[in-house]
């Protein structure tokens, strides 16, 4: 299999081997056989971004990259939880959560054209909204964190949750924003 990196996904989700990870709140959870690549992708990404910061020693770069990887994994889980919660609230949760090496994919079976627009909108909003709420909670907690708690992790959690939350509103194919804006524009066009 040749990696695609189409829409931020390395794997071809139609052909990649899926490993059943269980069920969460009625949603089947699968992990691709290439999930193990994810931490290395994000570690490399962070190291690449920090190349211009000449004030950091190699051990500091590695530490911050590791903190970033942990924050990305936690933020991704928060995003998926938001989608599951919002799907449950509108009685139309995803059928599968596919955890790939770089991002999670919500899979819905059946004819989705019969699903009302407000349901599509609610399901799409769940992930980004929960990320923005998490970022807000972490911002509020920041001044009162206990001594010894890694402030770098807290800062990274704030940044990644803000990035996921705000970034998910961009109308990019396969990203929540595509569905959000499609449904908002459809509703606006109705008489």
mmCIF file of C-alpha atoms in Angstrom, residues 56-190:
data_model
loop_
_atom_site.group_PDB
_atom_site.id
_atom_site.type_symbol
_atom_site.label_atom_id
_atom_site.label_comp_id
_atom_site.label_asym_id
_atom_site.label_seq_id
_atom_site.Cartn_x
_atom_site.Cartn_y
_atom_site.Cartn_z
ATOM 1 C CA UNK A 56 16.725 25.388 22.065
ATOM 2 C CA UNK A 57 19.139 22.549 22.735
ATOM 3 C CA UNK A 58 18.423 19.144 21.167
ATOM 4 C CA UNK A 59 17.117 17.671 24.439
ATOM 5 C CA UNK A 60 14.725 20.636 24.821
ATOM 6 C CA UNK A 61 13.509 20.168 21.254
ATOM 7 C CA UNK A 62 12.888 16.465 21.848
ATOM 8 C CA UNK A 63 11.096 17.152 25.136
ATOM 9 C CA UNK A 64 8.779 19.752 23.577
ATOM 10 C CA UNK A 65 8.126 17.489 20.585
ATOM 11 C CA UNK A 66 7.189 14.631 22.929
ATOM 12 C CA UNK A 67 4.859 16.935 24.884
ATOM 13 C CA UNK A 68 3.303 17.991 21.561
ATOM 14 C CA UNK A 69 2.702 14.343 20.570
ATOM 15 C CA UNK A 70 0.957 13.670 23.901
ATOM 16 C CA UNK A 71 -1.181 16.806 23.494
ATOM 17 C CA UNK A 72 -2.159 15.875 19.926
ATOM 18 C CA UNK A 73 -3.224 12.374 21.000
ATOM 19 C CA UNK A 74 -5.273 13.767 23.915
ATOM 20 C CA UNK A 75 -6.823 16.463 21.724
ATOM 21 C CA UNK A 76 -7.740 13.935 19.037
ATOM 22 C CA UNK A 77 -9.484 11.777 21.653
ATOM 23 C CA UNK A 78 -11.358 14.849 22.928
ATOM 24 C CA UNK A 79 -12.436 15.680 19.373
ATOM 25 C CA UNK A 80 -13.735 12.148 18.770
ATOM 26 C CA UNK A 81 -15.590 12.209 22.099
ATOM 27 C CA UNK A 82 -17.255 15.470 21.042
ATOM 28 C CA UNK A 83 -18.518 13.851 17.855
ATOM 29 C CA UNK A 84 -19.845 10.843 19.741
ATOM 30 C CA UNK A 85 -21.582 13.061 22.329
ATOM 31 C CA UNK A 86 -23.186 15.303 19.722
ATOM 32 C CA UNK A 87 -24.269 12.296 17.674
ATOM 33 C CA UNK A 88 -25.896 10.799 20.764
ATOM 34 C CA UNK A 89 -27.650 14.090 21.530
ATOM 35 C CA UNK A 90 -29.353 14.043 18.120
ATOM 36 C CA UNK A 91 -29.899 10.258 18.217
ATOM 37 C CA UNK A 92 -27.648 9.668 15.216
ATOM 38 C CA UNK A 93 -24.166 8.724 16.374
ATOM 39 C CA UNK A 94 -21.504 7.595 13.954
ATOM 40 C CA UNK A 95 -21.385 3.892 13.157
ATOM 41 C CA UNK A 96 -17.596 3.652 13.322
ATOM 42 C CA UNK A 97 -14.691 5.671 14.622
ATOM 43 C CA UNK A 98 -11.615 4.834 12.572
ATOM 44 C CA UNK A 99 -8.390 5.915 14.261
ATOM 45 C CA UNK A 100 -5.731 6.420 11.593
ATOM 46 C CA UNK A 101 -2.106 7.389 12.037
ATOM 47 C CA UNK A 102 -2.762 11.116 11.672
ATOM 48 C CA UNK A 103 -6.438 11.770 12.399
ATOM 49 C CA UNK A 104 -9.693 10.080 13.250
ATOM 50 C CA UNK A 105 -12.438 9.447 10.709
ATOM 51 C CA UNK A 106 -16.149 9.296 11.560
ATOM 52 C CA UNK A 107 -17.900 6.709 9.415
ATOM 53 C CA UNK A 108 -21.644 6.619 8.882
ATOM 54 C CA UNK A 109 -23.353 3.695 7.141
ATOM 55 C CA UNK A 110 -26.465 3.915 5.043
ATOM 56 C CA UNK A 111 -27.936 6.685 2.954
ATOM 57 C CA UNK A 112 -26.827 9.911 4.630
ATOM 58 C CA UNK A 113 -28.862 12.049 2.202
ATOM 59 C CA UNK A 114 -31.964 11.089 4.204
ATOM 60 C CA UNK A 115 -30.486 12.478 7.424
ATOM 61 C CA UNK A 116 -31.896 15.946 8.280
ATOM 62 C CA UNK A 117 -29.537 18.893 7.954
ATOM 63 C CA UNK A 118 -29.725 19.823 11.641
ATOM 64 C CA UNK A 119 -28.485 16.309 12.515
ATOM 65 C CA UNK A 120 -25.508 16.627 10.135
ATOM 66 C CA UNK A 121 -24.768 20.033 11.633
ATOM 67 C CA UNK A 122 -24.967 18.840 15.237
ATOM 68 C CA UNK A 123 -22.774 15.808 14.554
ATOM 69 C CA UNK A 124 -20.167 17.962 12.797
ATOM 70 C CA UNK A 125 -20.120 20.625 15.516
ATOM 71 C CA UNK A 126 -19.484 18.181 18.376
ATOM 72 C CA UNK A 127 -15.748 17.684 17.889
ATOM 73 C CA UNK A 128 -14.710 21.310 17.377
ATOM 74 C CA UNK A 129 -17.011 22.606 20.112
ATOM 75 C CA UNK A 130 -15.630 20.151 22.676
ATOM 76 C CA UNK A 131 -12.075 21.113 21.647
ATOM 77 C CA UNK A 132 -12.880 24.804 22.178
ATOM 78 C CA UNK A 133 -14.468 24.040 25.558
ATOM 79 C CA UNK A 134 -11.394 22.014 26.558
ATOM 80 C CA UNK A 135 -9.104 24.876 25.489
ATOM 81 C CA UNK A 136 -11.174 27.283 27.592
ATOM 82 C CA UNK A 137 -11.012 24.994 30.625
ATOM 83 C CA UNK A 138 -7.231 24.639 30.257
ATOM 84 C CA UNK A 139 -6.852 28.421 29.921
ATOM 85 C CA UNK A 140 -8.869 28.916 33.114
ATOM 86 C CA UNK A 141 -6.815 26.272 34.925
ATOM 87 C CA UNK A 142 -3.452 27.635 33.760
ATOM 88 C CA UNK A 143 -2.959 30.232 36.521
ATOM 89 C CA UNK A 144 -3.765 27.737 39.269
ATOM 90 C CA UNK A 145 -1.892 24.617 38.148
ATOM 91 C CA UNK A 146 -0.046 22.863 40.903
ATOM 92 C CA UNK A 147 3.692 23.200 41.132
ATOM 93 C CA UNK A 148 5.319 20.345 39.276
ATOM 94 C CA UNK A 149 2.558 19.939 36.689
ATOM 95 C CA UNK A 150 4.170 20.299 33.284
ATOM 96 C CA UNK A 151 3.184 23.783 32.172
ATOM 97 C CA UNK A 152 4.509 22.870 28.729
ATOM 98 C CA UNK A 153 1.870 20.138 28.470
ATOM 99 C CA UNK A 154 -0.863 22.555 29.528
ATOM 100 C CA UNK A 155 0.311 25.122 26.973
ATOM 101 C CA UNK A 156 0.429 22.455 24.282
ATOM 102 C CA UNK A 157 -3.064 21.223 25.212
ATOM 103 C CA UNK A 158 -4.381 24.775 24.926
ATOM 104 C CA UNK A 159 -2.712 25.261 21.532
ATOM 105 C CA UNK A 160 -3.746 21.917 20.031
ATOM 106 C CA UNK A 161 -7.341 22.178 21.242
ATOM 107 C CA UNK A 162 -7.598 25.718 19.841
ATOM 108 C CA UNK A 163 -6.072 24.556 16.558
ATOM 109 C CA UNK A 164 -8.423 21.567 16.258
ATOM 110 C CA UNK A 165 -11.425 23.610 17.376
ATOM 111 C CA UNK A 166 -10.890 26.605 15.121
ATOM 112 C CA UNK A 167 -9.347 24.628 12.254
ATOM 113 C CA UNK A 168 -12.353 22.328 12.095
ATOM 114 C CA UNK A 169 -14.518 25.240 10.963
ATOM 115 C CA UNK A 170 -12.591 25.698 7.703
ATOM 116 C CA UNK A 171 -14.560 24.319 4.730
ATOM 117 C CA UNK A 172 -11.963 21.716 3.752
ATOM 118 C CA UNK A 173 -13.085 18.391 2.246
ATOM 119 C CA UNK A 174 -13.445 15.615 4.873
ATOM 120 C CA UNK A 175 -13.111 18.145 7.700
ATOM 121 C CA UNK A 176 -16.065 19.150 9.901
ATOM 122 C CA UNK A 177 -16.174 22.625 8.365
ATOM 123 C CA UNK A 178 -17.238 21.215 5.016
ATOM 124 C CA UNK A 179 -20.385 19.766 6.630
ATOM 125 C CA UNK A 180 -20.956 22.732 8.956
ATOM 126 C CA UNK A 181 -20.892 25.333 6.180
ATOM 127 C CA UNK A 182 -22.827 23.120 3.747
ATOM 128 C CA UNK A 183 -25.671 22.767 6.249
ATOM 129 C CA UNK A 184 -25.619 26.440 7.292
ATOM 130 C CA UNK A 185 -25.788 27.545 3.643
ATOM 131 C CA UNK A 186 -28.596 25.056 2.908
ATOM 132 C CA UNK A 187 -30.599 26.367 5.858
ATOM 133 C CA UNK A 188 -29.967 29.986 4.805
ATOM 134 C CA UNK A 189 -31.242 29.280 1.263
ATOM 135 C CA UNK A 190 -34.525 27.782 2.476
#
